[in-house]
Amino acid sequence: MSDRWKLCCTALSQRWICVIMTFMSLFCAYTVRVCLSIAITEMVRQPAEAHRPELADDTCPVVVDDPESGDTASSNFSTRQHHDPDLLYDWDEPTQGLILSSFYWGYVVSHIPGGMVAERFGGKHTLGLGIAVNSLLTLLTPWGVGHGGAYALFALRALVGLAQGAAYPALNVMLAQWVPQQERARAGSLVFAGAPLGTVFATLTSGLLLRYCPWGWPVVFYFFGGLGLAWYLLWCILCYNSPEQHPFISAAEAKYLHEQLSGHKHARPPRVPWRHVLASAPVSDLPKYMSSVLRFDVENNGYLSSLPYLCMWLGGITSSWLTDWLLASGRLSTTNVRKLGNSLASVGPALFIVAASYAGCDRRLVVAMMALGMTTMGAALPSMKVNGLDLSPNYSGSLMALTNGLGSLAGIACPLIVGLLTPHQTLSEWRLVFWIICAVFMLTNLVFVLWADGEVQFWNDPDFLRREKSERRTTKASAKLDNQTREAHQLLSVRADPPAK
């Protein structure tokens, strides 16, 4: 049987199978991550319109099923009519913000340990088990909420984040083992496109499930939890830590990858040089806005919340081909290409998201502004996202853990801030939120442009690290010997010249 498998699979490019499966890992991870953003709009009992008449001028009218006909009989809450009222909860905006941020409380914690484990033992099982566990916890979410309410949901989502925290570092370790430099922009863009495409799929599918499935919001968690477990079974069969461990890879592909990757990738590098890494300079709530402010029903919410992320994927694919062309033609260095892409991915969304906040209740214009902003954000995939592979193939997992982990702190703060700043879900409240997001985009891009690099760093070289460690030991031993010699001279001096009586 193994001979048949080998005969069948050696004709396939195993590195691209690995790329496709790591793409699917992010795809599944993001379906689990974002499905709550849609589901929570159907989990929470909405306040009556009469409760806030004084805010009527700063809110949008309820959208109808057929905007062209002017039919006003169906509101965005009509989808609840066949759902169990016992599945609705009285959670205020700060509570919802805390629940939405809970994923990141666990997510941030496991980044650096996950990266180090992946570099030490390989990315296959670190990534695979992380996705499997977070999928299993997602399946248990309806049961947990039914027994423990908001507290149980907070705890479960934190555990989901904890399990998923190793995903980005581990897949970076896999890419470092499988993707040559000249294929990095395309392969990296494909893999990291799993995030926006997973978001698209989750928002679209969640909206349809919530609209047409009589079981209510729990089906969302059952569906995406099961999808992640199905991916895990395929991952265990098809993917391996490195070409050397793969039983079905062809000799020609194994030789090619060895020649392309052996220059900067080493089998047993020293431990992560955190002192050099830290000293090295290189180193949203969209569905709620659609539902609570623009007042789309849950099905339209899924469609229109997913559109910007689909545009992000298209922008990522387009910019990846442009990146490869700029590098292959020698028009720009790797460093400048990464800076250009990150600037486009930061300034574009910052400007368009603020423009969307001034579009008022013009729903089509708001969605268009969001879509344009997310299209430009796609340039982050072949720039900032793959930059860790540029800097250090040996420690790409730890670099991704550090940078993505720090960036994920915004995932903790953002829902909390949104919940506090938008208690009435009005246009002016959300406009302030979008201005804050704009400022953060601009500031972080300035830091990247000033200090980013696209070349392999000196501390990626194991020989340099071993020499440095040896020199530190020699210096330490020399200093210790000097201290001992000084103490001996002082003792002899005292004995030769005793104090006068």
GROMACS .gro file of N, CA and C in nm, residues 360-450:
model
  273
  360GLY      N    1  -2.260   5.816   0.653
  360GLY     CA    2  -2.390   5.812   0.719
  360GLY      C    3  -2.461   5.681   0.698
  361CYS      N    4  -2.589   5.688   0.659
  361CYS     CA    5  -2.671   5.569   0.641
  361CYS      C    6  -2.677   5.522   0.496
  362ASP      N    7  -2.588   5.577   0.412
  362ASP     CA    8  -2.580   5.531   0.274
  362ASP      C    9  -2.508   5.396   0.274
  363ARG      N   10  -2.586   5.291   0.285
  363ARG     CA   11  -2.529   5.158   0.308
  363ARG      C   12  -2.439   5.113   0.194
  364ARG      N   13  -2.478   5.141   0.073
  364ARG     CA   14  -2.396   5.099  -0.041
  364ARG      C   15  -2.262   5.171  -0.042
  365LEU      N   16  -2.262   5.299  -0.008
  365LEU     CA   17  -2.137   5.374  -0.005
  365LEU      C   18  -2.047   5.326   0.109
  366VAL      N   19  -2.108   5.296   0.224
  366VAL     CA   20  -2.030   5.245   0.337
  366VAL      C   21  -1.963   5.114   0.300
  367VAL      N   22  -2.038   5.021   0.241
  367VAL     CA   23  -1.981   4.892   0.203
  367VAL      C   24  -1.873   4.911   0.098
  368ALA      N   25  -1.893   5.004   0.004
  368ALA     CA   26  -1.792   5.030  -0.099
  368ALA      C   27  -1.663   5.083  -0.037
  369MET      N   28  -1.675   5.175   0.059
  369MET     CA   29  -1.557   5.229   0.126
  369MET      C   30  -1.482   5.119   0.203
  370MET      N   31  -1.558   5.036   0.274
  370MET     CA   32  -1.497   4.925   0.348
  370MET      C   33  -1.426   4.829   0.252
  371ALA      N   34  -1.491   4.801   0.140
  371ALA     CA   35  -1.433   4.707   0.043
  371ALA      C   36  -1.304   4.762  -0.018
  372LEU      N   37  -1.302   4.889  -0.052
  372LEU     CA   38  -1.180   4.950  -0.107
  372LEU      C   39  -1.068   4.950  -0.005
  373GLY      N   40  -1.103   4.981   0.120
  373GLY     CA   41  -1.001   4.980   0.225
  373GLY      C   42  -0.941   4.843   0.246
  374MET      N   43  -1.025   4.740   0.245
  374MET     CA   44  -0.975   4.604   0.265
  374MET      C   45  -0.899   4.553   0.143
  375THR      N   46  -0.933   4.603   0.025
  375THR     CA   47  -0.855   4.565  -0.094
  375THR      C   48  -0.710   4.610  -0.080
  376THR      N   49  -0.691   4.733  -0.036
  376THR     CA   50  -0.554   4.781  -0.016
  376THR      C   51  -0.486   4.707   0.100
  377MET      N   52  -0.564   4.663   0.199
  377MET     CA   53  -0.504   4.589   0.310
  377MET      C   54  -0.447   4.456   0.265
  378GLY      N   55  -0.494   4.404   0.152
  378GLY     CA   56  -0.440   4.278   0.100
  378GLY      C   57  -0.291   4.284   0.072
  379ALA      N   58  -0.237   4.404   0.052
  379ALA     CA   59  -0.093   4.417   0.028
  379ALA      C   60  -0.010   4.376   0.148
  380ALA      N   61  -0.073   4.360   0.264
  380ALA     CA   62   0.001   4.314   0.383
  380ALA      C   63   0.044   4.169   0.370
  381LEU      N   64  -0.028   4.090   0.290
  381LEU     CA   65   0.003   3.946   0.281
  381LEU      C   66   0.142   3.920   0.225
  382PRO      N   67   0.182   3.980   0.109
  382PRO     CA   68   0.317   3.956   0.059
  382PRO      C   69   0.420   4.054   0.114
  383SER      N   70   0.387   4.129   0.217
  383SER     CA   71   0.484   4.225   0.273
  383SER      C   72   0.508   4.196   0.420
  384MET      N   73   0.428   4.253   0.506
  384MET     CA   74   0.450   4.237   0.649
  384MET      C   75   0.436   4.093   0.695
  385LYS      N   76   0.341   4.017   0.639
  385LYS     CA   77   0.316   3.881   0.686
  385LYS      C   78   0.433   3.787   0.658
  386VAL      N   79   0.504   3.807   0.547
  386VAL     CA   80   0.616   3.716   0.514
  386VAL      C   81   0.750   3.772   0.559
  387ASN      N   82   0.751   3.888   0.624
  387ASN     CA   83   0.877   3.952   0.658
  387ASN      C   84   0.960   3.871   0.757
  388GLY      N   85   0.895   3.795   0.844
  388GLY     CA   86   0.969   3.711   0.938
  388GLY      C   87   1.053   3.606   0.867
  389LEU      N   88   1.002   3.554   0.755
  389LEU     CA   89   1.079   3.457   0.676
  389LEU      C   90   1.200   3.524   0.612
  390ASP      N   91   1.188   3.652   0.576
  390ASP     CA   92   1.302   3.727   0.522
  390ASP      C   93   1.412   3.740   0.626
  391LEU      N   94   1.373   3.777   0.746
  391LEU     CA   95   1.470   3.814   0.849
  391LEU      C   96   1.543   3.693   0.906
  392SER      N   97   1.471   3.584   0.929
  392SER     CA   98   1.534   3.469   0.994
  392SER      C   99   1.457   3.341   0.967
  393PRO      N  100   1.496   3.264   0.865
  393PRO     CA  101   1.429   3.136   0.840
  393PRO      C  102   1.438   3.040   0.958
  394ASN      N  103   1.550   3.045   1.032
  394ASN     CA  104   1.568   2.954   1.146
  394ASN      C  105   1.471   2.984   1.260
  395TYR      N  106   1.439   3.112   1.279
  395TYR     CA  107   1.358   3.153   1.394
  395TYR      C  108   1.230   3.223   1.349
  396SER      N  109   1.181   3.185   1.231
  396SER     CA  110   1.063   3.252   1.176
  396SER      C  111   0.940   3.229   1.263
  397GLY      N  112   0.932   3.113   1.329
  397GLY     CA  113   0.818   3.087   1.416
  397GLY      C  114   0.817   3.179   1.535
  398SER      N  115   0.933   3.199   1.597
  398SER     CA  116   0.941   3.288   1.713
  398SER      C  117   0.918   3.434   1.673
  399LEU      N  118   0.968   3.471   1.555
  399LEU     CA  119   0.945   3.608   1.509
  399LEU      C  120   0.796   3.632   1.485
  400MET      N  121   0.729   3.537   1.420
  400MET     CA  122   0.586   3.552   1.399
  400MET      C  123   0.512   3.554   1.532
  401ALA      N  124   0.558   3.472   1.627
  401ALA     CA  125   0.495   3.470   1.759
  401ALA      C  126   0.507   3.606   1.826
  402LEU      N  127   0.625   3.666   1.817
  402LEU     CA  128   0.647   3.795   1.882
  402LEU      C  129   0.566   3.905   1.817
  403THR      N  130   0.576   3.917   1.683
  403THR     CA  131   0.509   4.028   1.615
  403THR      C  132   0.358   4.010   1.613
  404ASN      N  133   0.311   3.889   1.580
  404ASN     CA  134   0.166   3.868   1.575
  404ASN      C  135   0.106   3.869   1.715
  405GLY      N  136   0.184   3.822   1.813
  405GLY     CA  137   0.136   3.824   1.951
  405GLY      C  138   0.117   3.966   2.002
  406LEU      N  139   0.216   4.053   1.974
  406LEU     CA  140   0.202   4.192   2.015
  406LEU      C  141   0.087   4.259   1.941
  407GLY      N  142   0.075   4.228   1.810
  407GLY     CA  143  -0.035   4.286   1.733
  407GLY      C  144  -0.170   4.240   1.784
  408SER      N  145  -0.175   4.119   1.839
  408SER     CA  146  -0.302   4.066   1.887
  408SER      C  147  -0.349   4.132   2.016
  409LEU      N  148  -0.261   4.207   2.080
  409LEU     CA  149  -0.307   4.283   2.196
  409LEU      C  150  -0.419   4.379   2.157
  410ALA      N  151  -0.415   4.423   2.029
  410ALA     CA  152  -0.525   4.508   1.981
  410ALA      C  153  -0.656   4.432   1.980
  411GLY      N  154  -0.648   4.300   1.960
  411GLY     CA  155  -0.770   4.220   1.962
  411GLY      C  156  -0.834   4.215   2.099
  412ILE      N  157  -0.753   4.231   2.203
  412ILE     CA  158  -0.808   4.241   2.338
  412ILE      C  159  -0.869   4.378   2.360
  413ALA      N  160  -0.795   4.480   2.320
  413ALA     CA  161  -0.838   4.617   2.350
  413ALA      C  162  -0.954   4.662   2.262
  414CYS      N  163  -0.953   4.623   2.134
  414CYS     CA  164  -1.049   4.680   2.040
  414CYS      C  165  -1.195   4.653   2.077
  415PRO      N  166  -1.236   4.526   2.098
  415PRO     CA  167  -1.376   4.505   2.134
  415PRO      C  168  -1.416   4.573   2.265
  416LEU      N  169  -1.322   4.578   2.361
  416LEU     CA  170  -1.352   4.645   2.487
  416LEU      C  171  -1.374   4.794   2.466
  417ILE      N  172  -1.285   4.855   2.387
  417ILE     CA  173  -1.297   4.998   2.359
  417ILE      C  174  -1.425   5.027   2.280
  418VAL      N  175  -1.454   4.940   2.181
  418VAL     CA  176  -1.575   4.960   2.102
  418VAL      C  177  -1.699   4.950   2.191
  419GLY      N  178  -1.699   4.850   2.282
  419GLY     CA  179  -1.813   4.836   2.371
  419GLY      C  180  -1.833   4.956   2.461
  420LEU      N  181  -1.723   5.016   2.506
  420LEU     CA  182  -1.732   5.133   2.594
  420LEU      C  183  -1.768   5.260   2.517
  421LEU      N  184  -1.714   5.274   2.395
  421LEU     CA  185  -1.736   5.397   2.318
  421LEU      C  186  -1.866   5.397   2.240
  422THR      N  187  -1.929   5.281   2.224
  422THR     CA  188  -2.052   5.275   2.143
  422THR      C  189  -2.168   5.215   2.223
  423PRO      N  190  -2.201   5.269   2.339
  423PRO     CA  191  -2.310   5.210   2.419
  423PRO      C  192  -2.446   5.219   2.350
  424HIS      N  193  -2.465   5.321   2.261
  424HIS     CA  194  -2.593   5.340   2.194
  424HIS      C  195  -2.587   5.301   2.046
  425GLN      N  196  -2.471   5.258   1.998
  425GLN     CA  197  -2.454   5.213   1.860
  425GLN      C  198  -2.497   5.321   1.760
  426THR      N  199  -2.451   5.443   1.783
  426THR     CA  200  -2.486   5.554   1.694
  426THR      C  201  -2.373   5.581   1.596
  427LEU      N  202  -2.404   5.658   1.494
  427LEU     CA  203  -2.305   5.691   1.392
  427LEU      C  204  -2.189   5.771   1.450
  428SER      N  205  -2.217   5.868   1.534
  428SER     CA  206  -2.112   5.952   1.589
  428SER      C  207  -2.021   5.873   1.682
  429GLU      N  208  -2.077   5.778   1.757
  429GLU     CA  209  -1.995   5.694   1.845
  429GLU      C  210  -1.898   5.609   1.761
  430TRP      N  211  -1.947   5.551   1.655
  430TRP     CA  212  -1.861   5.467   1.571
  430TRP      C  213  -1.759   5.550   1.494
  431ARG      N  214  -1.794   5.674   1.461
  431ARG     CA  215  -1.699   5.760   1.390
  431ARG      C  216  -1.573   5.782   1.474
  432LEU      N  217  -1.591   5.801   1.604
  432LEU     CA  218  -1.477   5.815   1.695
  432LEU      C  219  -1.391   5.688   1.694
  433VAL      N  220  -1.456   5.573   1.696
  433VAL     CA  221  -1.383   5.446   1.691
  433VAL      C  222  -1.298   5.437   1.565
  434PHE      N  223  -1.356   5.475   1.450
  434PHE     CA  224  -1.283   5.466   1.324
  434PHE      C  225  -1.166   5.564   1.318
  435TRP      N  226  -1.179   5.679   1.380
  435TRP     CA  227  -1.066   5.773   1.386
  435TRP      C  228  -0.952   5.715   1.470
  436ILE      N  229  -0.984   5.649   1.578
  436ILE     CA  230  -0.881   5.585   1.660
  436ILE      C  231  -0.810   5.477   1.580
  437ILE      N  232  -0.886   5.396   1.506
  437ILE     CA  233  -0.826   5.292   1.422
  437ILE      C  234  -0.734   5.354   1.318
  438CYS      N  235  -0.777   5.465   1.259
  438CYS     CA  236  -0.695   5.535   1.160
  438CYS      C  237  -0.561   5.577   1.220
  439ALA      N  238  -0.564   5.633   1.341
  439ALA     CA  239  -0.441   5.678   1.405
  439ALA      C  240  -0.347   5.561   1.433
  440VAL      N  241  -0.402   5.449   1.475
  440VAL     CA  242  -0.320   5.330   1.503
  440VAL      C  243  -0.255   5.280   1.374
  441PHE      N  244  -0.331   5.274   1.264
  441PHE     CA  245  -0.275   5.233   1.134
  441PHE      C  246  -0.156   5.320   1.097
  442MET      N  247  -0.172   5.450   1.107
  442MET     CA  248  -0.068   5.543   1.064
  442MET      C  249   0.058   5.530   1.151
  443LEU      N  250   0.039   5.518   1.281
  443LEU     CA  251   0.153   5.510   1.372
  443LEU      C  252   0.232   5.381   1.352
  444THR      N  253   0.162   5.268   1.341
  444THR     CA  254   0.232   5.141   1.325
  444THR      C  255   0.305   5.134   1.191
  445ASN      N  256   0.247   5.193   1.087
  445ASN     CA  257   0.315   5.193   0.958
  445ASN      C  258   0.441   5.279   0.963
  446LEU      N  259   0.437   5.389   1.035
  446LEU     CA  260   0.555   5.474   1.049
  446LEU      C  261   0.670   5.395   1.113
  447VAL      N  262   0.638   5.319   1.215
  447VAL     CA  263   0.740   5.236   1.281
  447VAL      C  264   0.798   5.136   1.182
  448PHE      N  265   0.712   5.071   1.103
  448PHE     CA  266   0.759   4.970   1.007
  448PHE      C  267   0.848   5.034   0.900
  449VAL      N  268   0.807   5.148   0.847
  449VAL     CA  269   0.884   5.214   0.741
  449VAL      C  270   1.021   5.258   0.792
  450LEU      N  271   1.029   5.302   0.916
  450LEU     CA  272   1.156   5.351   0.970
  450LEU      C  273   1.254   5.238   1.000
   0.00000   0.00000   0.00000
